[in-house]
PDB file of C-alpha atoms in Angstrom:
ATOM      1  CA  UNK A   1     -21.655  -5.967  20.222  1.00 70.00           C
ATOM      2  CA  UNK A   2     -21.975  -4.825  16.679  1.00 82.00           C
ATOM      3  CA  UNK A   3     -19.349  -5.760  14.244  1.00 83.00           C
ATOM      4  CA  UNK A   4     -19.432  -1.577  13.552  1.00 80.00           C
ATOM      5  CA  UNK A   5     -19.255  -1.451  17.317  1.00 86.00           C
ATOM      6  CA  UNK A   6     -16.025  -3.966  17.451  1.00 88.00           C
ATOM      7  CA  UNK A   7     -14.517  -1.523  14.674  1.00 83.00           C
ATOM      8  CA  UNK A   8     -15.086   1.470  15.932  1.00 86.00           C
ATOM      9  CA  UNK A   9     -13.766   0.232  19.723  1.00 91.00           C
ATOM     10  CA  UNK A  10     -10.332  -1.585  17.541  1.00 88.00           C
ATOM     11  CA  UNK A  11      -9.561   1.987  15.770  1.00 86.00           C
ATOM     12  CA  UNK A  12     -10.197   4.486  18.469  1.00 92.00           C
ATOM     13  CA  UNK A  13      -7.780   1.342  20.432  1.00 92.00           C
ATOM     14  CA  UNK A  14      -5.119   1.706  17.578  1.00 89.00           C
ATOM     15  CA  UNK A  15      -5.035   5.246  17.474  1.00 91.00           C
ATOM     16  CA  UNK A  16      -4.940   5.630  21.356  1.00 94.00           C
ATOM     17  CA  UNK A  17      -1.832   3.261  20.821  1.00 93.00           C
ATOM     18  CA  UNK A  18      -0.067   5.211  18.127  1.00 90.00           C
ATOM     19  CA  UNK A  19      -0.598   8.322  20.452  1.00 94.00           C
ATOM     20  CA  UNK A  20       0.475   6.988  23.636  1.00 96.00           C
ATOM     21  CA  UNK A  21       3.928   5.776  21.399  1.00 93.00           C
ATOM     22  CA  UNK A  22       4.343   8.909  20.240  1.00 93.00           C
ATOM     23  CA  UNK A  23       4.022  10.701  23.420  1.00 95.00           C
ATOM     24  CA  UNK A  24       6.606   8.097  25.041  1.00 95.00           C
ATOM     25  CA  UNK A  25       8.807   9.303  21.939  1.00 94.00           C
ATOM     26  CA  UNK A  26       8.893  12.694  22.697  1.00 94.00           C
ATOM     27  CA  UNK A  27       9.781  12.649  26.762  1.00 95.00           C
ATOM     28  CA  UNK A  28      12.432   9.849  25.792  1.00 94.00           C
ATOM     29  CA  UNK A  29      13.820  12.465  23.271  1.00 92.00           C
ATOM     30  CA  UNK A  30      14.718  14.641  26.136  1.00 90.00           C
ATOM     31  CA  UNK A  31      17.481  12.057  26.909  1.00 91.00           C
ATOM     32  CA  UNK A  32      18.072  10.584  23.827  1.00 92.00           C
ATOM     33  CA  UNK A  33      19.410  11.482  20.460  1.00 92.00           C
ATOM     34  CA  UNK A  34      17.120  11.057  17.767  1.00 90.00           C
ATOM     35  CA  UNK A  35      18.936   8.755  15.535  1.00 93.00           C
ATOM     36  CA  UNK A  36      19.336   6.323  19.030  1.00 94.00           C
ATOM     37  CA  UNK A  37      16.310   6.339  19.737  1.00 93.00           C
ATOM     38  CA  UNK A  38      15.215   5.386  16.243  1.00 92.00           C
ATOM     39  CA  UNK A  39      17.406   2.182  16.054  1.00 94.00           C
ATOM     40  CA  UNK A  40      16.906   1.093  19.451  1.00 93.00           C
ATOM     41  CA  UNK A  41      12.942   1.054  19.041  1.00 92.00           C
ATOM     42  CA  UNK A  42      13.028  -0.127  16.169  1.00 91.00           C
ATOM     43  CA  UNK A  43      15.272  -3.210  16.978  1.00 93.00           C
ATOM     44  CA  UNK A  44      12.631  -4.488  19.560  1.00 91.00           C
ATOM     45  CA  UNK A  45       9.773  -3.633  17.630  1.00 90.00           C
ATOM     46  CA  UNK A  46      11.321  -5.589  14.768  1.00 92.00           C
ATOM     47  CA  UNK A  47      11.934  -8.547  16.616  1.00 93.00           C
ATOM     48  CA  UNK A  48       8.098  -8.268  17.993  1.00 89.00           C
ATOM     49  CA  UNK A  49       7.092  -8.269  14.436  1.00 88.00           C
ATOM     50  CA  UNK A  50       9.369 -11.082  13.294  1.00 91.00           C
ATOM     51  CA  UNK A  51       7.700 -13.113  15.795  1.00 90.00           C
ATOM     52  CA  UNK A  52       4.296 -12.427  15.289  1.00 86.00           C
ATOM     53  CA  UNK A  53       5.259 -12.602  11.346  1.00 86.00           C
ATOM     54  CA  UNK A  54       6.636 -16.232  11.851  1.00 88.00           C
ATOM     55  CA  UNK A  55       3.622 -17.561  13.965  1.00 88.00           C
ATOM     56  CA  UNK A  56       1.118 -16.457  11.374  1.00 80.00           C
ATOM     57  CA  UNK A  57       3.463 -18.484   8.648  1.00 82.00           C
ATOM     58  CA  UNK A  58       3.708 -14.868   6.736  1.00 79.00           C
ATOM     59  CA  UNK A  59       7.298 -15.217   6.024  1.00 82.00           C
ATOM     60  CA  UNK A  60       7.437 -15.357   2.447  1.00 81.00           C
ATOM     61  CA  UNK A  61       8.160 -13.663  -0.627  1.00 83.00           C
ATOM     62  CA  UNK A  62       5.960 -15.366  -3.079  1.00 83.00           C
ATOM     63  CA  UNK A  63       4.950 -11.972  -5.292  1.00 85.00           C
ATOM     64  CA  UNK A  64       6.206 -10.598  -8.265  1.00 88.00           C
ATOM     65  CA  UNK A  65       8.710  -8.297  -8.498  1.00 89.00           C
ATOM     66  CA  UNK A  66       6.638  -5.173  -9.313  1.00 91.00           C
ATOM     67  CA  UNK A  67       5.316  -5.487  -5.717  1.00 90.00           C
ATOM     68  CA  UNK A  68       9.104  -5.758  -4.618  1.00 91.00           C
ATOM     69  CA  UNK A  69       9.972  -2.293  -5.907  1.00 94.00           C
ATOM     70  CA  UNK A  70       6.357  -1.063  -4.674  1.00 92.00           C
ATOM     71  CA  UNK A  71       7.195  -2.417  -0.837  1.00 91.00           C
ATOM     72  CA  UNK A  72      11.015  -0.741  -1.467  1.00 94.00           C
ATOM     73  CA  UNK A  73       9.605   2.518  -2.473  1.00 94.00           C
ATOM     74  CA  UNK A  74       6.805   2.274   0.844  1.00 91.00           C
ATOM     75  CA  UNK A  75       9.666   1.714   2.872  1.00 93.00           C
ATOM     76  CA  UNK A  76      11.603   4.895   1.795  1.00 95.00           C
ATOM     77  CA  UNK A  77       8.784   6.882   2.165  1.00 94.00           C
ATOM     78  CA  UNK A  78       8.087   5.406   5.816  1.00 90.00           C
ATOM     79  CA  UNK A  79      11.890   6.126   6.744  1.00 94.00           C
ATOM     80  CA  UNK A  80      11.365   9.764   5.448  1.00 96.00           C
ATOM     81  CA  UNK A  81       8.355   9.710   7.162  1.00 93.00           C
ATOM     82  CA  UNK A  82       9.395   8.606  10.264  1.00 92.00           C
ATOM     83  CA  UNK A  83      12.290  10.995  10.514  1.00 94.00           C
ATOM     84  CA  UNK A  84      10.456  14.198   9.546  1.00 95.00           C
ATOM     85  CA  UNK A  85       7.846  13.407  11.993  1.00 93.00           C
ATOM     86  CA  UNK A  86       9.546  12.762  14.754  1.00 93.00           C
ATOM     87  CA  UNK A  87      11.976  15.665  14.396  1.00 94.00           C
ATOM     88  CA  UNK A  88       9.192  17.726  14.048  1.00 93.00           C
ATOM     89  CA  UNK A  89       7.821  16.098  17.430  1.00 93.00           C
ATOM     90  CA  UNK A  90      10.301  16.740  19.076  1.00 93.00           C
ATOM     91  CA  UNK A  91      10.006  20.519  18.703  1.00 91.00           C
ATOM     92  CA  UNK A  92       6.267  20.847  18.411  1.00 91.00           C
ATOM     93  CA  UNK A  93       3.568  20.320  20.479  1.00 92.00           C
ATOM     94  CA  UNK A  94       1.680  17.256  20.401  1.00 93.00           C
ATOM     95  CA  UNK A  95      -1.556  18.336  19.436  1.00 92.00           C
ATOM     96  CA  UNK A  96      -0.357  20.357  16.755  1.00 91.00           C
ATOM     97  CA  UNK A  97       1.859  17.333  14.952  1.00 92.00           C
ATOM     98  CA  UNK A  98      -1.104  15.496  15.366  1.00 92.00           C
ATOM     99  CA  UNK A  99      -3.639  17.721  14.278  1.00 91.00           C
ATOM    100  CA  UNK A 100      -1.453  18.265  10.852  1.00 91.00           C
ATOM    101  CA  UNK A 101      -1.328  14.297  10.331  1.00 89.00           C
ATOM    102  CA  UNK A 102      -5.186  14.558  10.248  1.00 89.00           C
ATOM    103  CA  UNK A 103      -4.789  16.136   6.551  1.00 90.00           C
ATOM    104  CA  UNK A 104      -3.687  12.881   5.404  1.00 85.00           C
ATOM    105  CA  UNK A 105      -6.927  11.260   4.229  1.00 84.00           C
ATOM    106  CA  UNK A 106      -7.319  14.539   1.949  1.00 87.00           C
ATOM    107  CA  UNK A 107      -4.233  14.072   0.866  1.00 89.00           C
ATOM    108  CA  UNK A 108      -4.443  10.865  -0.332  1.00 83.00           C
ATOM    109  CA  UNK A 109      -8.002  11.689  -1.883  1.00 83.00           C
ATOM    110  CA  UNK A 110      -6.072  14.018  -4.064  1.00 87.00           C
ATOM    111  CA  UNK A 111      -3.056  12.056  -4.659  1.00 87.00           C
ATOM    112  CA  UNK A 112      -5.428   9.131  -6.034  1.00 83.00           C
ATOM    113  CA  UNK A 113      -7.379  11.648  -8.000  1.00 84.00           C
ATOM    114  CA  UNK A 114      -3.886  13.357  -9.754  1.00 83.00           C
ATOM    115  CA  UNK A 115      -2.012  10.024 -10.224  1.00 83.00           C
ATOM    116  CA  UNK A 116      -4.432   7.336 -10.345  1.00 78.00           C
ATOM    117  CA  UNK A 117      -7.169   8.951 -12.128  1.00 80.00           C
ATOM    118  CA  UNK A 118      -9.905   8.463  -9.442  1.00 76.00           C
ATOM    119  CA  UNK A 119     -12.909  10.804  -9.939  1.00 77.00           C
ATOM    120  CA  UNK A 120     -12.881  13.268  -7.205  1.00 78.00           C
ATOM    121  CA  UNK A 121     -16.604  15.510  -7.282  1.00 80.00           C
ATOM    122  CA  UNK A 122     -16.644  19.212  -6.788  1.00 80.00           C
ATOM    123  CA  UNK A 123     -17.772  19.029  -2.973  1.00 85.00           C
ATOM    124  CA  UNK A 124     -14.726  16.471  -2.212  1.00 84.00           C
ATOM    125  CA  UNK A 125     -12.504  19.056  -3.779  1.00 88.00           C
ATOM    126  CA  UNK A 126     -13.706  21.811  -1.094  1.00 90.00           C
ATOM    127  CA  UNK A 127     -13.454  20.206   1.422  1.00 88.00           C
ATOM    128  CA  UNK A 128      -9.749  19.143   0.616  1.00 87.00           C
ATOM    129  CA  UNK A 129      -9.267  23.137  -0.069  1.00 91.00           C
ATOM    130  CA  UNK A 130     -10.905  23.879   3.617  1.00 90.00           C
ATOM    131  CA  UNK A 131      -9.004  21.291   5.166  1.00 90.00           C
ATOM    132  CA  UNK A 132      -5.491  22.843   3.750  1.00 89.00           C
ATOM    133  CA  UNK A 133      -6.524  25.996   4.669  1.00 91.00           C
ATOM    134  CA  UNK A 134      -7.065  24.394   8.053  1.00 89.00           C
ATOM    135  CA  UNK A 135      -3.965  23.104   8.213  1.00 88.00           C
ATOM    136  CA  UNK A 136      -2.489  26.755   7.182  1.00 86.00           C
ATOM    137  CA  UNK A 137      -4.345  27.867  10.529  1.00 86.00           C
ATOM    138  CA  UNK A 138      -1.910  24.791  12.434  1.00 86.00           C
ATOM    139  CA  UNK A 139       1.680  25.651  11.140  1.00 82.00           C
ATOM    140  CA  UNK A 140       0.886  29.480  10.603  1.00 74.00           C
ATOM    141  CA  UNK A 141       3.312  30.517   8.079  1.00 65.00           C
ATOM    142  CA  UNK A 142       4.563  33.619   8.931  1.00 58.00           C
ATOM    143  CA  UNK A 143       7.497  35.321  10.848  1.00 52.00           C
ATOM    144  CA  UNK A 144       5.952  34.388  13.805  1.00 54.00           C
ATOM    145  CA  UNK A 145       4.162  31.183  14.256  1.00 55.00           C
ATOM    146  CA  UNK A 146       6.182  29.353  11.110  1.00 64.00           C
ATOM    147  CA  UNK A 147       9.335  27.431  11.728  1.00 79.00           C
ATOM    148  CA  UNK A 148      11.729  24.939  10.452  1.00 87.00           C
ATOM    149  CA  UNK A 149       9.938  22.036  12.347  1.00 89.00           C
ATOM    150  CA  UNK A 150       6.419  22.992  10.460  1.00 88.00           C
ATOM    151  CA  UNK A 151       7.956  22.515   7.014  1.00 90.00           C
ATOM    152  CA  UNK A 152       9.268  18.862   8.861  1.00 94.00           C
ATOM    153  CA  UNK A 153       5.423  18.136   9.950  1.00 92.00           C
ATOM    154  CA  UNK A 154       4.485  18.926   6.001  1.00 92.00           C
ATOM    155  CA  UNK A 155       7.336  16.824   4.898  1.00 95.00           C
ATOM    156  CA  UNK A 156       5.905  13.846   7.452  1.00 94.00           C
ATOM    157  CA  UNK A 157       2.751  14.126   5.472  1.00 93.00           C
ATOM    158  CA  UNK A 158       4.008  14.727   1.771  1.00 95.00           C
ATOM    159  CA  UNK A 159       5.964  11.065   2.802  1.00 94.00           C
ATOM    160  CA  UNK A 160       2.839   9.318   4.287  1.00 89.00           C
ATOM    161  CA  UNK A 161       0.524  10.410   1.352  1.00 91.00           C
ATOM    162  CA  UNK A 162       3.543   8.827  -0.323  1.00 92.00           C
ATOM    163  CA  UNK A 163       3.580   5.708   1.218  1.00 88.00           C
ATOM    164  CA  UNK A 164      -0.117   5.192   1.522  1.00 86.00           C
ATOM    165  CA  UNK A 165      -0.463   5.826  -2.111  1.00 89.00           C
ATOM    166  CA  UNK A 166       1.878   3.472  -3.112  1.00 89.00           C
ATOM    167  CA  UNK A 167       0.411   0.851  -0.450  1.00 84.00           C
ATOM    168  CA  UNK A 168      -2.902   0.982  -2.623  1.00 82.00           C
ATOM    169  CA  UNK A 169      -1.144  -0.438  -6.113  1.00 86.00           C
ATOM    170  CA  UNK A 170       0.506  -3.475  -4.222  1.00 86.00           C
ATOM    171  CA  UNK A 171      -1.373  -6.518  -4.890  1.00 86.00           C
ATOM    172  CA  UNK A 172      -3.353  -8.649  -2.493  1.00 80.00           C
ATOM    173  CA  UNK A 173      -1.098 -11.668  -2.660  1.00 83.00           C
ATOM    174  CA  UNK A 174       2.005  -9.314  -0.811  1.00 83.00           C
ATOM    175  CA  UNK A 175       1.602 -10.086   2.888  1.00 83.00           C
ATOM    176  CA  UNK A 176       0.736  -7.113   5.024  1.00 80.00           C
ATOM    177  CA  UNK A 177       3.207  -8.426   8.103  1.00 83.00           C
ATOM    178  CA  UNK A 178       6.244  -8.689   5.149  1.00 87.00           C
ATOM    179  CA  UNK A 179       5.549  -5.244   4.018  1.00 86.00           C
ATOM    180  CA  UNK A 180       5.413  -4.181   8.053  1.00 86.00           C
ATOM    181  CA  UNK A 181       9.006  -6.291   8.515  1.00 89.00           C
ATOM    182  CA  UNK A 182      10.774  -4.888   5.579  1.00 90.00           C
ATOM    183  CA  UNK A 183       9.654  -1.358   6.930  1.00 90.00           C
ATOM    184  CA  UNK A 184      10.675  -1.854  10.297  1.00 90.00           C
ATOM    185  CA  UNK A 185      14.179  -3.397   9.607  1.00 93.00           C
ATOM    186  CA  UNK A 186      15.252  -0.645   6.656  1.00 94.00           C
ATOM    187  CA  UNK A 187      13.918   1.959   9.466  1.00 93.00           C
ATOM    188  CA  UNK A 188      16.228   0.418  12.062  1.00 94.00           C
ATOM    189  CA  UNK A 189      19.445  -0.298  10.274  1.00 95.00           C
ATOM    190  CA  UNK A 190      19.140   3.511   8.473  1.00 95.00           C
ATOM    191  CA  UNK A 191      18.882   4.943  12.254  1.00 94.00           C
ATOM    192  CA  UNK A 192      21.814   2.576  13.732  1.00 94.00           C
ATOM    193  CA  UNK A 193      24.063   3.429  10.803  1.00 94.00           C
ATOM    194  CA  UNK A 194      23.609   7.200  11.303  1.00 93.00           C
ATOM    195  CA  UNK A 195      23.227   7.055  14.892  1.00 91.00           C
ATOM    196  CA  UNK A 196      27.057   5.588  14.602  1.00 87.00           C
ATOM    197  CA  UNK A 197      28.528   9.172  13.541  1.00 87.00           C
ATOM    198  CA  UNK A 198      25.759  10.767  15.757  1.00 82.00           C
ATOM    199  CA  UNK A 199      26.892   9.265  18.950  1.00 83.00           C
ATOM    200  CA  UNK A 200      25.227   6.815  21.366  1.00 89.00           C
ATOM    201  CA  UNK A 201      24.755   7.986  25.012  1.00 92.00           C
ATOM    202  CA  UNK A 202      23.957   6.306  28.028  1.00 92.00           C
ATOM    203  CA  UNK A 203      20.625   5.340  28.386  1.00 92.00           C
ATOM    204  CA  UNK A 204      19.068   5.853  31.863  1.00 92.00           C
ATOM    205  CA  UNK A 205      16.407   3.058  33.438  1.00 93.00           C
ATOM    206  CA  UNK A 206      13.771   5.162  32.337  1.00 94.00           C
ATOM    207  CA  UNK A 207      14.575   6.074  28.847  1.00 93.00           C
ATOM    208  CA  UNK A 208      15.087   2.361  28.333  1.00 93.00           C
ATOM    209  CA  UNK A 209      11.463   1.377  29.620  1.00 94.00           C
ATOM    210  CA  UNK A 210      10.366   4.221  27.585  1.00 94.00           C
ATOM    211  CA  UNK A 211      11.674   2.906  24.421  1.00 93.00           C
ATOM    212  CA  UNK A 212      10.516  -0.531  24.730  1.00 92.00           C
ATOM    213  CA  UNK A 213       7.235   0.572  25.800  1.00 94.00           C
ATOM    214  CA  UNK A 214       7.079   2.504  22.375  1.00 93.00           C
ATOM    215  CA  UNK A 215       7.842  -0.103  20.778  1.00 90.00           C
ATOM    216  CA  UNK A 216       5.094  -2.140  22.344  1.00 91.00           C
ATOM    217  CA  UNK A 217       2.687   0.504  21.605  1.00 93.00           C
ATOM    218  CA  UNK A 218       3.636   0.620  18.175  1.00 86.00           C
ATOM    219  CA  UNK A 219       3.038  -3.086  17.700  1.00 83.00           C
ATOM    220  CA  UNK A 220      -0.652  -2.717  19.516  1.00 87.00           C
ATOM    221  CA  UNK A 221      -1.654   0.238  17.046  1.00 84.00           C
ATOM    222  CA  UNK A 222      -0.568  -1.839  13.915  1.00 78.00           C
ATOM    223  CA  UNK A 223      -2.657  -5.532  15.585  1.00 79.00           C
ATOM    224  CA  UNK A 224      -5.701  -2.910  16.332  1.00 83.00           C
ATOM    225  CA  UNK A 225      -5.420  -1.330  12.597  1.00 76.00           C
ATOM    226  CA  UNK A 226      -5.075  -5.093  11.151  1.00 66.00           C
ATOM    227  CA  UNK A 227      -7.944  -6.290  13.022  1.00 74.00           C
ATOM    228  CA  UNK A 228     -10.493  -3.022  11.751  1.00 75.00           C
ATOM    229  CA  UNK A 229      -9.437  -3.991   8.248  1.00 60.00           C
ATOM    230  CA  UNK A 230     -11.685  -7.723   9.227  1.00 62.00           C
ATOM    231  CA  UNK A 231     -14.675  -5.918  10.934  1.00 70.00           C
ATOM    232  CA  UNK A 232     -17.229  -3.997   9.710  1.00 69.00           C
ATOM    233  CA  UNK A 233     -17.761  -1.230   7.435  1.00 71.00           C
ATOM    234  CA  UNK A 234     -14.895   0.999   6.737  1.00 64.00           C
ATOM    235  CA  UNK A 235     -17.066   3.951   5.804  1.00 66.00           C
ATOM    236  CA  UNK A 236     -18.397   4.039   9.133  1.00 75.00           C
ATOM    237  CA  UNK A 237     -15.201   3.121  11.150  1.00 79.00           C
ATOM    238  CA  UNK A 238     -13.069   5.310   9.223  1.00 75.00           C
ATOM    239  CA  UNK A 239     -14.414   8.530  10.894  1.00 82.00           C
ATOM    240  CA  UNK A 240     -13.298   7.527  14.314  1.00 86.00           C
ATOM    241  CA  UNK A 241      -9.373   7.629  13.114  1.00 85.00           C
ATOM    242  CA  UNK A 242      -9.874  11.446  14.392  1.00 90.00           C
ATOM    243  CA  UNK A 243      -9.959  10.331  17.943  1.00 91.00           C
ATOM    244  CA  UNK A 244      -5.911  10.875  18.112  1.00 91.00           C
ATOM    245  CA  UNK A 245      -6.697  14.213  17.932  1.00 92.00           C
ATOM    246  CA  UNK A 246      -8.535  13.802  21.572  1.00 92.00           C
ATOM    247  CA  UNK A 247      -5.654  11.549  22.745  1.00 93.00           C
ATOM    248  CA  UNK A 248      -2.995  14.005  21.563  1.00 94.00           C
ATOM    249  CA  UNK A 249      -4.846  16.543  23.181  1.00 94.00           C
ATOM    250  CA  UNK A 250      -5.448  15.071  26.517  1.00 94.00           C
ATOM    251  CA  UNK A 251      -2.129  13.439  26.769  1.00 94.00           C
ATOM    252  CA  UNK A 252       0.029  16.742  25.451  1.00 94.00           C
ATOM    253  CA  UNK A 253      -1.848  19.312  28.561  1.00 95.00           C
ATOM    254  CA  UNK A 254      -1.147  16.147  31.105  1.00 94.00           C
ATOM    255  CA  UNK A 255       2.251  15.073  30.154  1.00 93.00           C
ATOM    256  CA  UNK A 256       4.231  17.876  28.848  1.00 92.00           C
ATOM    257  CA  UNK A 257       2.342  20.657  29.455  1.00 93.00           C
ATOM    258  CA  UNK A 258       1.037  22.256  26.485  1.00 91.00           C
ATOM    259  CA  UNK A 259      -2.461  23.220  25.281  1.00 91.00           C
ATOM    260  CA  UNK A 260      -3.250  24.562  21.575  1.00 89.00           C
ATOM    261  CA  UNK A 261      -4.389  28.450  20.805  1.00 88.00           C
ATOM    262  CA  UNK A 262      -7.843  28.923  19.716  1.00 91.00           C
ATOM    263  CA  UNK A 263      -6.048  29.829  16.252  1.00 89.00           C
ATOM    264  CA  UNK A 264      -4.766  26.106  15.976  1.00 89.00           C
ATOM    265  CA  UNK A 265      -7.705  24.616  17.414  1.00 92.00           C
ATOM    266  CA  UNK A 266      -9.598  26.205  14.498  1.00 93.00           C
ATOM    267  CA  UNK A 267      -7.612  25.138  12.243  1.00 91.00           C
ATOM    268  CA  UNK A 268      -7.812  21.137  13.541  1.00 92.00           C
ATOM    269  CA  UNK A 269     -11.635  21.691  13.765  1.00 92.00           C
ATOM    270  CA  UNK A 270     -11.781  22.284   9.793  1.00 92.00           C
ATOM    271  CA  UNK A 271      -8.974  19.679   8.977  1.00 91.00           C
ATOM    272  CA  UNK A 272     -10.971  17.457  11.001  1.00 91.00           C
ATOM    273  CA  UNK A 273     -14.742  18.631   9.601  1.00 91.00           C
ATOM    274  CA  UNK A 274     -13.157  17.960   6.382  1.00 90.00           C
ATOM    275  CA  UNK A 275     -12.205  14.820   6.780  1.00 86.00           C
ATOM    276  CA  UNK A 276     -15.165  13.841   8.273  1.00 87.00           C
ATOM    277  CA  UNK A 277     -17.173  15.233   4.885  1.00 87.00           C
ATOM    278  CA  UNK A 278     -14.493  13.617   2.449  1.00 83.00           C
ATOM    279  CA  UNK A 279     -15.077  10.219   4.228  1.00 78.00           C
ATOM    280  CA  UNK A 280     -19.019  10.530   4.598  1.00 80.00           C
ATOM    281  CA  UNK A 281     -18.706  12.078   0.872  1.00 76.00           C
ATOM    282  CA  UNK A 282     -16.929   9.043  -0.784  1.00 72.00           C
ATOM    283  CA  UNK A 283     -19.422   6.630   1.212  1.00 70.00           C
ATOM    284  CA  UNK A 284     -22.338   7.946  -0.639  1.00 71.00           C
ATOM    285  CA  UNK A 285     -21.042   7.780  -3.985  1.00 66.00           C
ATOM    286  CA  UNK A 286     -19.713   4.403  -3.281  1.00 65.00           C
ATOM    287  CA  UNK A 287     -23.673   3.235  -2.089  1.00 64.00           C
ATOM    288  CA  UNK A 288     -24.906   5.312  -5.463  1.00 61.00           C
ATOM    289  CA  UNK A 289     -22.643   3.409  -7.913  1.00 56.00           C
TER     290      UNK A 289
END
């Protein structure tokens, strides 16, 4: 097998992971308050980490400062992140959180453009436009198709544009499993602490396994996503991100049900198609220069 082959099989694994997690999420949330849930995935997923942090001898904080402040400000943005997204998840359809997520590599296209001064050509520009007004076509605003939970699914990706942007200015010598720790334990303690005023309820056999397979799930998506970074070319990999829209899909009609309009399923095929051209775009013009 090809090491484009490897790549492509690790990030279509990783983002079959991430779905399957987040599908676990939302029929645990039937049972569970948010906040709970939070803290109590997060406490075995941070213990995973810790372990798999401490057997690659990544436990260190050899780096300067300035990357201290970057990996606190990531972790805010991954806490807001986390909460808008999976508030908005549990009130949305699968498909439809996931097909908004897919606006993220446009967003951070323009974010890198507006703060970092990266050249962004005219054609890269339209397809960010088409792929908003795809994603327009998703959360429908309007007295009928717009709700709270839409502006939450926005918020989710204002706060991973965030966090991705500020991932790209850390330095190389920061290592990636810290950054994951840090995130992982500020995500859990926030959620324990409010879950405390929130209330805890019983948690049934099957919420339990729920919640600690999430948690495993999580862990396999961030190994698979590692591993793609070491394979490969990204320019070619990178495209095959999209297949959570597939999984979200497939896993949304079979598990809870639900099945987008042709209105939203529009809208995902130009968030997606735009994606697609941004990634194929800035491939090119990397190979000219």
């Amino acid at each position: 097998m090809t090491p484009n082959a490897r790549g492509a099989l690790l990030m279509m694994g990783s983002m079959a992971a991430f779905t399957v997690n987040d599908t676990l999420v939302k029929s645990a949330g039937q049972d569970l308050p948010l906040f709970q849930l939070i803290a109590m995935r997060g406490a075995v997923a941070t213990i995973l980490v810790y372990l798999l942090a401490r057997n690659l001898g990544a436990l260190h904080l050899n780096f300067s400062r300035h990357d201290k402040w970057l990996v606190a400000c990531r972790c805010l943005s991954e806490l807001l992140a986390t909460f808008f997204f999976l508030t908005a998840l549990m009130h949305m359809p699968l498909a439809n959180v996931t097909a908004v997520l897919q606006v993220l590599p446009l967003t951070v296209t323009l974010g890198a453009a507006v703060f970092f001064g990266e050249t962004v050509g005219w054609r890269r520009i339209l397809a960010i436009c088409l792929g908003f007004a795809g994603m327009l076509l998703i959360v429908r605003p309007g007295p009928e198709g717009f709700s709270i939970y839409s502006i939450y699914a926005l918020l989710a990706v204002a706060s991973v544009t965030v966090r991705d942007l500020v991932t790209r200015r850390m330095s190389p010598e920061v290592p990636t499993m810290i950054v994951t720790l840090a995130t992982s334990l500020v995500i859990t303690l926030t959620a324990a602490g409010v879950s405390a005023f929130e209330g805890w309820v019983p948690v049934s056999r099957t919420a339990g396994v729920m919640v600690g397979s999430a948690a495993v799930f999580v862990l396999m998506g961030y190994l698979f996503s590692v591993m793609v970074m070491r394979v490969g070319e990204v320019g070619f990999i990178a495209p095959f991100r999209y297949s959570s829209l597939l999984w979200a899909l497939g896993l949304g009609w079979i598990v809870f049900g639900d099945w987008p309009d042709s209105v939203t399923l529009i809208g995902a095929a130009l968030v997606v198609g735009a994606g697609l051209f941004t990634l194929f775009r800035q491939r090119a013009v990397q190979t000219s220069d």
